[in-house]
Coordinates of C-alpha atoms in Angstrom, one line a residue:
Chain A
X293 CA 98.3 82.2 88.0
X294 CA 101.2 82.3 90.7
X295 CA 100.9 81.0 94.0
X296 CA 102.1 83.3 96.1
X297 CA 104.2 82.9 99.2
X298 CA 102.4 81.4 102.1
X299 CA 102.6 83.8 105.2
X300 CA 102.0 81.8 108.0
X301 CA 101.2 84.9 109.8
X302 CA 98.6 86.0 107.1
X303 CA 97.3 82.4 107.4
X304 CA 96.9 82.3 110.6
X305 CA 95.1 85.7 110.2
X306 CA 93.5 85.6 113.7
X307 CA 96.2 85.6 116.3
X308 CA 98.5 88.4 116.7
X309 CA 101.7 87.1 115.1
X310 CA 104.9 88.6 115.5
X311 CA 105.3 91.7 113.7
X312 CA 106.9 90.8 110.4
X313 CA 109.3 93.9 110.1
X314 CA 110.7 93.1 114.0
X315 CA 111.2 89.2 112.8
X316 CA 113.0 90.6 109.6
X317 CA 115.5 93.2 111.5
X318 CA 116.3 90.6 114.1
X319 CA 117.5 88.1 111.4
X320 CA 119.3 90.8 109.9
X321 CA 121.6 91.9 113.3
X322 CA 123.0 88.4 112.3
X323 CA 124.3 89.6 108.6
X324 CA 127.4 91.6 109.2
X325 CA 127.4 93.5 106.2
X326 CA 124.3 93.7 102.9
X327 CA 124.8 94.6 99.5
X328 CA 122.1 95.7 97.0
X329 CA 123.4 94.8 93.5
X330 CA 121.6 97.4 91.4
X331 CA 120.9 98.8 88.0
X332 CA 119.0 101.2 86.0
X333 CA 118.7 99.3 83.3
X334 CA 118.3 95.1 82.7
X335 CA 120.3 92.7 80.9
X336 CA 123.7 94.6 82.0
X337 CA 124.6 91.6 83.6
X338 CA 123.8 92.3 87.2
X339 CA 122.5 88.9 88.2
X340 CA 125.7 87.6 86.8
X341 CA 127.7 90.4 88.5
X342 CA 125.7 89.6 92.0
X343 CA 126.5 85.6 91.4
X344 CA 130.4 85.9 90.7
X345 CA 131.0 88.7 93.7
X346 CA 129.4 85.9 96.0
X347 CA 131.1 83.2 94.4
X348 CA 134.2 85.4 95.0
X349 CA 133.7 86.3 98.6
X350 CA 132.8 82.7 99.2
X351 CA 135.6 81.7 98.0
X352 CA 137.7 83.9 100.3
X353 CA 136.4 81.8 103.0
X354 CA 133.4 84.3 104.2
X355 CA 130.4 82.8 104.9
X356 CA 127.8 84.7 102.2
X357 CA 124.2 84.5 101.7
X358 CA 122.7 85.1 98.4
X359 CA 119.0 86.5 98.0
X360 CA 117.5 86.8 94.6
X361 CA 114.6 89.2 94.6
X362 CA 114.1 89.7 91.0
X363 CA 110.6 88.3 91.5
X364 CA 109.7 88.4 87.5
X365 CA 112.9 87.0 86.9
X366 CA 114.6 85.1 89.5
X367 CA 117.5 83.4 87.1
X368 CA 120.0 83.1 90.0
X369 CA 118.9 78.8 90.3
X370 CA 119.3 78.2 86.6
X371 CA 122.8 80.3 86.2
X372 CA 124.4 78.0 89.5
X373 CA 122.4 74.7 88.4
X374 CA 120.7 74.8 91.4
X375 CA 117.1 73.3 91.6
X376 CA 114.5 71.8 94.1
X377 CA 111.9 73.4 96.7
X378 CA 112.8 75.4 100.0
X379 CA 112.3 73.1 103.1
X380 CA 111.7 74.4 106.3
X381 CA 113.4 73.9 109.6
X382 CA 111.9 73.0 113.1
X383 CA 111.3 76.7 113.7
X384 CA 109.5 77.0 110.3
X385 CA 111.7 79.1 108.6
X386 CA 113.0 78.8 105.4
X387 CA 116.4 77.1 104.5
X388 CA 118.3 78.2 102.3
X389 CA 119.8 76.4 99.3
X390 CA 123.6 75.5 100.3
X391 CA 125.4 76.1 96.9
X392 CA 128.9 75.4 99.0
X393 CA 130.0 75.5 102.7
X394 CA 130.3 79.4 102.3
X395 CA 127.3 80.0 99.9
X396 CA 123.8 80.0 100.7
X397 CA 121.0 81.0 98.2
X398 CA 117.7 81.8 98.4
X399 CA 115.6 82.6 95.1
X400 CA 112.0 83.3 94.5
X401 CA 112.3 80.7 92.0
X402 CA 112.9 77.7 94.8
X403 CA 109.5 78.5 95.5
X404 CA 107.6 78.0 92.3
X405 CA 106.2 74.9 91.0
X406 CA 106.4 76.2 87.5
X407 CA 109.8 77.8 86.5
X408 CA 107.7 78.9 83.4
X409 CA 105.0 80.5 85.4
X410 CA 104.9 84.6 85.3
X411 CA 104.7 85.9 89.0
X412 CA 101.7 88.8 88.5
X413 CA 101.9 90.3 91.3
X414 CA 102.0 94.2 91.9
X415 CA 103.9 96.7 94.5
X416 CA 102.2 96.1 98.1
X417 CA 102.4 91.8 97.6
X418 CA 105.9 92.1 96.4
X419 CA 106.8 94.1 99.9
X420 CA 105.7 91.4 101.5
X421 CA 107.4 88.8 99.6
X422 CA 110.7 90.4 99.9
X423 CA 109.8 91.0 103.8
X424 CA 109.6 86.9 103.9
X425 CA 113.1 86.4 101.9
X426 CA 114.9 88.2 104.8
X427 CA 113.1 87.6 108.1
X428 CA 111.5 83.8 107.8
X429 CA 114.5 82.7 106.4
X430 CA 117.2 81.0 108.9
X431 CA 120.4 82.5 107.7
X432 CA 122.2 82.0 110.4
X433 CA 125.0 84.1 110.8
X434 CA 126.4 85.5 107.7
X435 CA 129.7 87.9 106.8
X436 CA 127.9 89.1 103.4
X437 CA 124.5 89.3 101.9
X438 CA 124.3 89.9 98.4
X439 CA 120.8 90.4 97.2
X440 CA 120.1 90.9 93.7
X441 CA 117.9 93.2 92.8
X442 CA 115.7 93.7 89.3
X443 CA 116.6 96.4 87.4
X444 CA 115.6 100.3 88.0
X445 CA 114.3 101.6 91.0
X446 CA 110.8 100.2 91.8
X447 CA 109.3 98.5 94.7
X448 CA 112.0 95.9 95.5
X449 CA 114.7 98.1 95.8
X450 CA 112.5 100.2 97.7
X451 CA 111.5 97.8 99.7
X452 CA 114.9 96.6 100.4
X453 CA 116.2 100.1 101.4
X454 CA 113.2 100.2 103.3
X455 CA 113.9 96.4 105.6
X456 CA 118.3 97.5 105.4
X457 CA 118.6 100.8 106.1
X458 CA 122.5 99.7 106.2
X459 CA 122.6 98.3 102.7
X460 CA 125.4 99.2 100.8
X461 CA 124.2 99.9 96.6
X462 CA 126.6 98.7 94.4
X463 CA 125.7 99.8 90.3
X464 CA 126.6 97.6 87.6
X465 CA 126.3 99.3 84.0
X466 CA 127.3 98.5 80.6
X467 CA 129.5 101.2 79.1
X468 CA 126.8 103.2 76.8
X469 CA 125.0 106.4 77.0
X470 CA 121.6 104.7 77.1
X471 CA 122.7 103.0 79.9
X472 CA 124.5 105.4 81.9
X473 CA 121.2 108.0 81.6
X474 CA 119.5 104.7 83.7
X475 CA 122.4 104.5 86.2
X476 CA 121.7 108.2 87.4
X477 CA 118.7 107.3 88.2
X478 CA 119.8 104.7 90.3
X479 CA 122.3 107.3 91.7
X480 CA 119.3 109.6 92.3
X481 CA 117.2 106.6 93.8
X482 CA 120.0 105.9 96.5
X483 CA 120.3 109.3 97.2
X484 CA 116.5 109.7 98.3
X485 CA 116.2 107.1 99.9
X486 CA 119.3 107.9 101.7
X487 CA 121.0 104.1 100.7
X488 CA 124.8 104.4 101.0
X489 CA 126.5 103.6 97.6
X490 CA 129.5 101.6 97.8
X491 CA 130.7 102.0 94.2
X492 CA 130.0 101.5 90.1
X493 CA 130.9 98.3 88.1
X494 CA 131.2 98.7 84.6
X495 CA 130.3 95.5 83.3
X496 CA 130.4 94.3 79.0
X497 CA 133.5 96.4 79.3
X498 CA 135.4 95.6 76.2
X499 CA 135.3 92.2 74.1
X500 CA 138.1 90.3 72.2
X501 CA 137.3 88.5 69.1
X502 CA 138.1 84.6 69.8
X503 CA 138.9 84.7 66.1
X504 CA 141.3 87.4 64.9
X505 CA 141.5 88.4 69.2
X506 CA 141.3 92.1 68.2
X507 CA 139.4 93.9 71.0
X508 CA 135.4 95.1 70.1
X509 CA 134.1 97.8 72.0
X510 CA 130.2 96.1 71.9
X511 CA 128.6 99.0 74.4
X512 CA 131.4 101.6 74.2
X513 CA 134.0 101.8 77.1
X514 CA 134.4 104.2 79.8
X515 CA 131.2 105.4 80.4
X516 CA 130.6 103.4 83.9
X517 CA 134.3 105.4 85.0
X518 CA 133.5 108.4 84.2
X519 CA 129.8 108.8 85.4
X520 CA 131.2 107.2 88.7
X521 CA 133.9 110.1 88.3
X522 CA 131.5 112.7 87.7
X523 CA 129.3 111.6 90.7
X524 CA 132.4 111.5 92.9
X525 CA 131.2 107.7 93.9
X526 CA 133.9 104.9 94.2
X527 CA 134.6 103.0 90.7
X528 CA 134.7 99.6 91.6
X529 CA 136.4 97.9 88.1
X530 CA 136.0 97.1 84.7
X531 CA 134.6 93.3 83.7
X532 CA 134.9 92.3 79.9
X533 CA 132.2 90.5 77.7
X534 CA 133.2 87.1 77.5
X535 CA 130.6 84.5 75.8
X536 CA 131.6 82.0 77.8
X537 CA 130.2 83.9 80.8
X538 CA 126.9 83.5 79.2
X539 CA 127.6 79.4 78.0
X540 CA 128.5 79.2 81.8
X541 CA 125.0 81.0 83.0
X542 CA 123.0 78.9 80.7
X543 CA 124.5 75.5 81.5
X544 CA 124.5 76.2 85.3
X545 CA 128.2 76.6 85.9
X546 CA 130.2 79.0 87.6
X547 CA 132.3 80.9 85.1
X548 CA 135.2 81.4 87.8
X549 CA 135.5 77.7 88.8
X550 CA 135.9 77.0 84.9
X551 CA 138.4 80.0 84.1
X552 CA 140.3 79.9 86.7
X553 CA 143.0 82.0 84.8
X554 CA 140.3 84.7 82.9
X555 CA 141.1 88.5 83.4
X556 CA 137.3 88.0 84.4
X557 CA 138.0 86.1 87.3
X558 CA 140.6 88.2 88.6
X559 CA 138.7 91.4 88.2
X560 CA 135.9 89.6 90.6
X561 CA 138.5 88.9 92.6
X562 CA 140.0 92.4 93.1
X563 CA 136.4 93.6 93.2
X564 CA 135.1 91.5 96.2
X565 CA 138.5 92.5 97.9
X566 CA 137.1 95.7 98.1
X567 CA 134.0 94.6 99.6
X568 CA 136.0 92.5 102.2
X569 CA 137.8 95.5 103.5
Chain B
X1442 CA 96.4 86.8 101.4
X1443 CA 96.5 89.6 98.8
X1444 CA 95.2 89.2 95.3
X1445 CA 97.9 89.0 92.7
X1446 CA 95.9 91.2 90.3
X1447 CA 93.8 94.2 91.0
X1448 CA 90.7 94.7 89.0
X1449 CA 89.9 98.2 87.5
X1450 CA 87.5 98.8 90.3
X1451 CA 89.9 98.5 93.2
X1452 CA 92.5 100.5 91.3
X1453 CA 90.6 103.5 89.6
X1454 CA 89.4 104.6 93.0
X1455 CA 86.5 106.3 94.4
X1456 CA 86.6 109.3 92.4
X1457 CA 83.5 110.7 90.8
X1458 CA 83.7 112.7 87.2
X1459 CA 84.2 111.4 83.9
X1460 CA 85.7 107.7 84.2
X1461 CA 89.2 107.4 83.5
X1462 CA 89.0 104.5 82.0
X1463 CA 86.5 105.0 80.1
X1464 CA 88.1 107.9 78.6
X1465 CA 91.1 105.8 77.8
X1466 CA 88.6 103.5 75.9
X1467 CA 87.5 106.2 73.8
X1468 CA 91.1 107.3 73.1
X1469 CA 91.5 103.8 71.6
X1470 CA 88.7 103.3 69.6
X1471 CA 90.7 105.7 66.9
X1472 CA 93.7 103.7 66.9
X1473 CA 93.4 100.6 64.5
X1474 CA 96.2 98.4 65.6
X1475 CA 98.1 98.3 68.9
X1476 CA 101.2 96.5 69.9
X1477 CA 102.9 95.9 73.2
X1478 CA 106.4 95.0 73.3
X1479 CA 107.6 92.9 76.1
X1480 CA 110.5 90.7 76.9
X1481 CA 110.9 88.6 79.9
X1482 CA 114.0 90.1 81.0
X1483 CA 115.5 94.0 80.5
X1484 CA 118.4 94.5 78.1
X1485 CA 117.6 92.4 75.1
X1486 CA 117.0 96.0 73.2
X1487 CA 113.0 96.1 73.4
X1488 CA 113.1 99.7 73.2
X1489 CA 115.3 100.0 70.4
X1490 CA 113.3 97.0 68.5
X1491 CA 110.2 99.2 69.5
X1492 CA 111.8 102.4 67.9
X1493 CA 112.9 100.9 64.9
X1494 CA 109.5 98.9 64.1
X1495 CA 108.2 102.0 64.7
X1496 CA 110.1 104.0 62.3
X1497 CA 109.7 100.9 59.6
X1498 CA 105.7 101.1 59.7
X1499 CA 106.0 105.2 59.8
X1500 CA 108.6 104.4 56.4
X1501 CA 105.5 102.6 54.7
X1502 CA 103.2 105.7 55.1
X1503 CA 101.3 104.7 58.2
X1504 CA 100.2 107.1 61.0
X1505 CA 102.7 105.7 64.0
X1506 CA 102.3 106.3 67.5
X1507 CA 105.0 105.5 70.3
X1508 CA 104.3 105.1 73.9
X1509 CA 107.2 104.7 76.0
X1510 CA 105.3 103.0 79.3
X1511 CA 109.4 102.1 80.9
X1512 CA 108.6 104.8 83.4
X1513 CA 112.0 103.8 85.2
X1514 CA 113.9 103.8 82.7
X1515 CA 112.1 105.9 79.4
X1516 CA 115.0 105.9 76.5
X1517 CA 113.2 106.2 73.6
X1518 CA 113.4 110.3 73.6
X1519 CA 117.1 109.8 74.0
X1520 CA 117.7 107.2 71.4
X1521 CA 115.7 109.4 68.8
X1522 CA 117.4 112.7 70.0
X1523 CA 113.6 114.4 71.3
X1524 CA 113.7 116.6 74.3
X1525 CA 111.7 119.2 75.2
X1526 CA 108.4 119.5 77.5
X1527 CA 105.1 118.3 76.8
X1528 CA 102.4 120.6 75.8
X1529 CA 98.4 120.4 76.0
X1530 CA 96.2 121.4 73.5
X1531 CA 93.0 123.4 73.9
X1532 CA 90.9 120.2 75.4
X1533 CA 93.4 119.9 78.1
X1534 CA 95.2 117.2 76.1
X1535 CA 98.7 116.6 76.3
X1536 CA 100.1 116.6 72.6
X1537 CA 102.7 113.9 71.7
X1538 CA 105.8 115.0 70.2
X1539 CA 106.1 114.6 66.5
X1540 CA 109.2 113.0 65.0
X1541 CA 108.1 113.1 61.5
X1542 CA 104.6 113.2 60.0
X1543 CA 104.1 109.8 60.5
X1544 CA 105.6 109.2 64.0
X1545 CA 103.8 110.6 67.1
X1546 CA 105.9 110.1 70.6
X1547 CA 104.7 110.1 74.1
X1548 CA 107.4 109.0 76.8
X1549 CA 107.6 109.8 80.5
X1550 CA 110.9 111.7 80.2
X1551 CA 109.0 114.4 78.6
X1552 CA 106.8 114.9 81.7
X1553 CA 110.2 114.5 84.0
X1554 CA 111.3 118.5 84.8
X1555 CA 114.9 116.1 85.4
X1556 CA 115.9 113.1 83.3
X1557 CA 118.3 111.6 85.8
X1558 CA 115.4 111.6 88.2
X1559 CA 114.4 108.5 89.9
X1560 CA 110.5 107.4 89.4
X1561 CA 110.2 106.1 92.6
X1562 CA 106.3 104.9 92.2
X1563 CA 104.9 102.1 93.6
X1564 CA 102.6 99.9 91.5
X1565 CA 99.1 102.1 91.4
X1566 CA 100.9 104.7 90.8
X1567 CA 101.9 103.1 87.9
X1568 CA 99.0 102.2 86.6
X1569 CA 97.1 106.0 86.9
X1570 CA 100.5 107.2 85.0
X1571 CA 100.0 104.6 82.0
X1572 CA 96.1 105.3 81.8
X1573 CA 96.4 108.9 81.4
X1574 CA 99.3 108.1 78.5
X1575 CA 96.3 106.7 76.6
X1576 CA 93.5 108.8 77.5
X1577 CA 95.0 112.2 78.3
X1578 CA 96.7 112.0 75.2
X1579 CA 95.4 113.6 71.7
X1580 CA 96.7 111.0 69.7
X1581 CA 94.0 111.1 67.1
X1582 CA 93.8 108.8 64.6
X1583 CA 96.6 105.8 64.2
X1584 CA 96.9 103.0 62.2
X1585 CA 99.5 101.6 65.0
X1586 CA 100.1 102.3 68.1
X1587 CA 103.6 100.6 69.5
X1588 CA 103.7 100.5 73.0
X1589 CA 107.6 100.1 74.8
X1590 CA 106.4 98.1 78.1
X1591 CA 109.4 97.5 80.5
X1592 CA 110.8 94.2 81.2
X1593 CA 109.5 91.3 83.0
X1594 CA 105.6 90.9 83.8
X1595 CA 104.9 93.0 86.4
X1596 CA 102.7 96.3 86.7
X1597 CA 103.1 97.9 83.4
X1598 CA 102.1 95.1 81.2
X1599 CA 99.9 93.9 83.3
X1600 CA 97.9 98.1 83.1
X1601 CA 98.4 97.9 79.8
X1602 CA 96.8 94.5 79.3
X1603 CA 93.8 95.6 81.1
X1604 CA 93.7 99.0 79.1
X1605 CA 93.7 97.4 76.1
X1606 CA 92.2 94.1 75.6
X1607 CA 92.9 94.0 72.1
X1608 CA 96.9 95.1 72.1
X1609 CA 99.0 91.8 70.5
X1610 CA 102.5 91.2 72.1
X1611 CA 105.6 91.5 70.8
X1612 CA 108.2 89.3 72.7
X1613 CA 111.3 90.1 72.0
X1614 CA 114.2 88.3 73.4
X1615 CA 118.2 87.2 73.0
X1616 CA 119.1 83.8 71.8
X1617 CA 120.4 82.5 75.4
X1618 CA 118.7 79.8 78.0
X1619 CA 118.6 82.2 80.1
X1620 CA 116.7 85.0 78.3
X1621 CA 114.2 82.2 77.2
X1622 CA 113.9 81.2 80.5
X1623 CA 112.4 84.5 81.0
X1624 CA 110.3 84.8 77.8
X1625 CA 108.4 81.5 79.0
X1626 CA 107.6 84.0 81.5
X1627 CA 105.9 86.6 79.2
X1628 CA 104.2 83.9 77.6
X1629 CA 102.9 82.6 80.5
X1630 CA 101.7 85.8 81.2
X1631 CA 100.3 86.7 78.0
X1632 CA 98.0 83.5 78.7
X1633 CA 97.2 84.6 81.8
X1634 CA 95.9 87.9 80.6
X1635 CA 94.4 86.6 77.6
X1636 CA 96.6 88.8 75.2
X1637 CA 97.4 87.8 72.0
X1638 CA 101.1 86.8 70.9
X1639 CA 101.6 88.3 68.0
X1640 CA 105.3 86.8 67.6
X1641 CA 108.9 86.5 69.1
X1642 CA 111.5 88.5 67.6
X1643 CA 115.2 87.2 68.2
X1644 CA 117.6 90.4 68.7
X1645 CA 121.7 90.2 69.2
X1646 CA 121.1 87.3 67.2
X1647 CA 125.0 86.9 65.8
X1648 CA 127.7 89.3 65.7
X1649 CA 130.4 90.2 62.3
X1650 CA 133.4 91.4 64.1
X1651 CA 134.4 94.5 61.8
X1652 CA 138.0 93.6 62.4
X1653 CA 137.9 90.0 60.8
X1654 CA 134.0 89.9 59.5
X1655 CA 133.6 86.4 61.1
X1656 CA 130.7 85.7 62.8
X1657 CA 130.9 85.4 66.2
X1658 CA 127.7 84.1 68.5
X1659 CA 127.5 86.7 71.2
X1660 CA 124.7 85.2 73.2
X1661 CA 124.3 81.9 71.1
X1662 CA 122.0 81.8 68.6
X1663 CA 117.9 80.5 67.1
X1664 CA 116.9 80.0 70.8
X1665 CA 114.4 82.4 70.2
X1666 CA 113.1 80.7 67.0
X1667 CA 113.1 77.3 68.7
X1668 CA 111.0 79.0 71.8
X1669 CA 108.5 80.1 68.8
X1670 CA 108.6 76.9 67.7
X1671 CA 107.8 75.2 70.6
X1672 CA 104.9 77.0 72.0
X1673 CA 103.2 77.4 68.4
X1674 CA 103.6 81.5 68.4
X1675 CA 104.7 83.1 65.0
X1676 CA 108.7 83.5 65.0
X1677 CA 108.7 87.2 63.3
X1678 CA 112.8 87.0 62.6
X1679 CA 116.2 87.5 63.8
X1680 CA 118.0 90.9 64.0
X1681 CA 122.0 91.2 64.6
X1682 CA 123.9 93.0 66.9
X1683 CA 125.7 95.6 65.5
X1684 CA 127.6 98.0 67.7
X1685 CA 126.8 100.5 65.4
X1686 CA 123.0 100.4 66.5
X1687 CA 124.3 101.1 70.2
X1688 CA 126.4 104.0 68.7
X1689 CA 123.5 105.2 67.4
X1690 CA 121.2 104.8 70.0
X1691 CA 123.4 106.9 72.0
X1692 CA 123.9 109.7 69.5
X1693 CA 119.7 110.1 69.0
X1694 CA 120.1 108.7 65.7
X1695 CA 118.2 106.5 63.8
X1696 CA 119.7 103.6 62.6
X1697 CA 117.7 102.9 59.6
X1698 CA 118.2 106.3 58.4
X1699 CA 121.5 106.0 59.1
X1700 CA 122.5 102.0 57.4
X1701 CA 120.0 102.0 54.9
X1702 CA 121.4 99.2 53.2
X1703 CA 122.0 97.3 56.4
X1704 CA 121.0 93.6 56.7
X1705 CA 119.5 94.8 60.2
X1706 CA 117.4 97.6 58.5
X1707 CA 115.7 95.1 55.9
X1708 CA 115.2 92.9 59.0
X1709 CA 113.0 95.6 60.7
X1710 CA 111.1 96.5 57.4
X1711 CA 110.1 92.8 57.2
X1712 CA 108.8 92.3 60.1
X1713 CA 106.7 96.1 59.6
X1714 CA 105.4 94.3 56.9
X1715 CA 104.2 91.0 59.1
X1716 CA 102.7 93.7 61.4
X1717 CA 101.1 95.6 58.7
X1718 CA 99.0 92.9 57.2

């Protein structure tokens, strides 16, 4: 079974602690601007997507933060090579992971003995896990927050439009029908909730055979543009499949430090310029 | 410190009347075999695995029901062309759809007035939706019952493990680290709730590129059979990606009435076959 986060305040149960929602809005006046990487459906690449925009902005010379809320699976660690538990500073708050000097991450996983280990936990203990992430956590001051969300629209997104009211969405898709039904849902989640989207990525966008380097449309092509189109919400840009991008996720290294030169790496590049504006 | 899983009692409520539990218990005494399929993380093609199993064991003559539990994101109407409303029949039963005589569907799409609505439902939500899927439905009798769980391990499975203590998993899963990472998950879980593991299927296990017809590794390749391996769980076999299947999905075809001869297609009928023993 999962161990759960240890809420000092739940601990302590007695004494009338701080009120957990205040402590996680004041740490947040310090985050400039908060992004919500989204998407209806799962392995479009999101957490990838979420890890190369930071790596991106980062690289710009902004100071980011990185927040992995995909409790079932928090993969952010294992795709940057990170690993080792959270300490905690002298006002007992977590510390984030420093990846660089302009990238700090925290991940569910930093706190779990067993990487292997299922988190069963349902809606209400997940609120307060995410609650945790964002206010006992010294951030510090940060120019971006990218916090990767699982896929569709259940309690963690909820919860996160519920702690950042300011968070900006930003959808990754792959280019297929399947997956665009999915991403208006997402569409339809932001709008209830009343979450500001900032634009579409359409990710698995094309694919060119490393043998005979004639292009494969895997998932289609398109789709992510028009839907975007069609919803009159900003398309953000196009990011191919490249197999390398998933050799780089499972051997812990960043795909734009190794291909420097990859249309991939610019198109992260032109995408977190937009998120810089 | 909250529980991380809910018994029956805390989540069925106060309510008196027939037990709804109870009733789903009856409702599966008339289905012989039932099968949940999982995967750690989202977009490894559960659904259309769980379609196309589906299909194979309805292709042998068996009575086949499908239950689409991904409330957040239900495809399987889409990728098998079905729309229309749910009816109830004249016990107050809703009445699957039928797709053939031997395939019975039930997915939350067709209770959904909108498709590109948003199920914005926290976990026991959740959990009354999926009970009334089994209890409220007439499925009558089935030899299988396939049940589409969304990804990870978090409120679905964990309803549907408690619904139906004898249901065998289905872990389906891509060949990269990073997907296995995640499918150490579902098997952690499956330990956890005591549910049988019935076997790991490897999908987008290798790619022919149509232009050249060499085989190119899309997300590696056996890492699913070596995961089987390891833990001592039955590997069931690998299927291929074909962009064709995704073409399909999105037109509400069915692939194996589509590529009969297909090495995929005599890849799903084998692994039927392990099911049907």
């Amino acid at each position: 079974m999962a161990t759960p986060i240890k809420n000092k305040g739940q601990i302590a149960g007695q004494m009338p602690g701080p009120d957990p929602d205040e402590q996680a809005r004041q740490s947040l006046t310090r985050i400039k601007q908060k992004f919500i990487i989204m998407s209806g459906k799962g392995g479009v690449g999101k957490t990838s997507v979420s890890v190369n925009l930071a790596i991106a902005l980062a690289g710009m010379g902004h100071q980011v933060g990185l927040l992995d809320v995909d409790l079932h699976g928090p993969d952010i660690p294992h795709m940057l090579g990170i690993s080792g538990m959270l300490k905690a500073d002298d006002t007992q708050k977590m510390v984030p992971i420093a990846y660089s000097d302009h990238l700090k991450i925290i991940s569910m996983e930093s706190l779990m003995p067993n990487r292997d280990e299922a988190v069963i936990w349902r809606g209400p203990v997940k609120h307060g896990a995410i609650r945790q992430f964002i206010g006992d956590v010294s951030w510090g001051d940060l120019d971006y927050l990218i916090i990767d969300c699982p896929p569709g629209t259940g309690d963690e997104p909820l919860t996160v439009a519920q702690l950042i009211p300011d968070a900006k969405a930003v959808i990754v898709t792959t280019p297929q029908e399947v997956a665009l039904a999915d991403i208006r849902k997402s569409i339809s989640f932001c709008k209830n909730v009343r979450m500001e989207i900032f634009g579409i990525i359409e990710n698995m966008s094309g694919f060119t055979c490393p043998h005979c380097h004639k292009v494969v449309e895997l998932f289609g092509e398109g789709g992510g543009e028009k839907t975007a189109r069609n919803y009159g919400i900003p398309f953000l840009g196009k990011i191919a499949f490249d197999p390398e991008m998933v050799r780089c996720s499972d051997n812990g290294m960043a795909f734009q430090q190794q291909f420097t030169q990859s249309p991939i790496t610019a198109a992260f590049k032109k995408i977190a310029e937009k998120m810089a504006v």
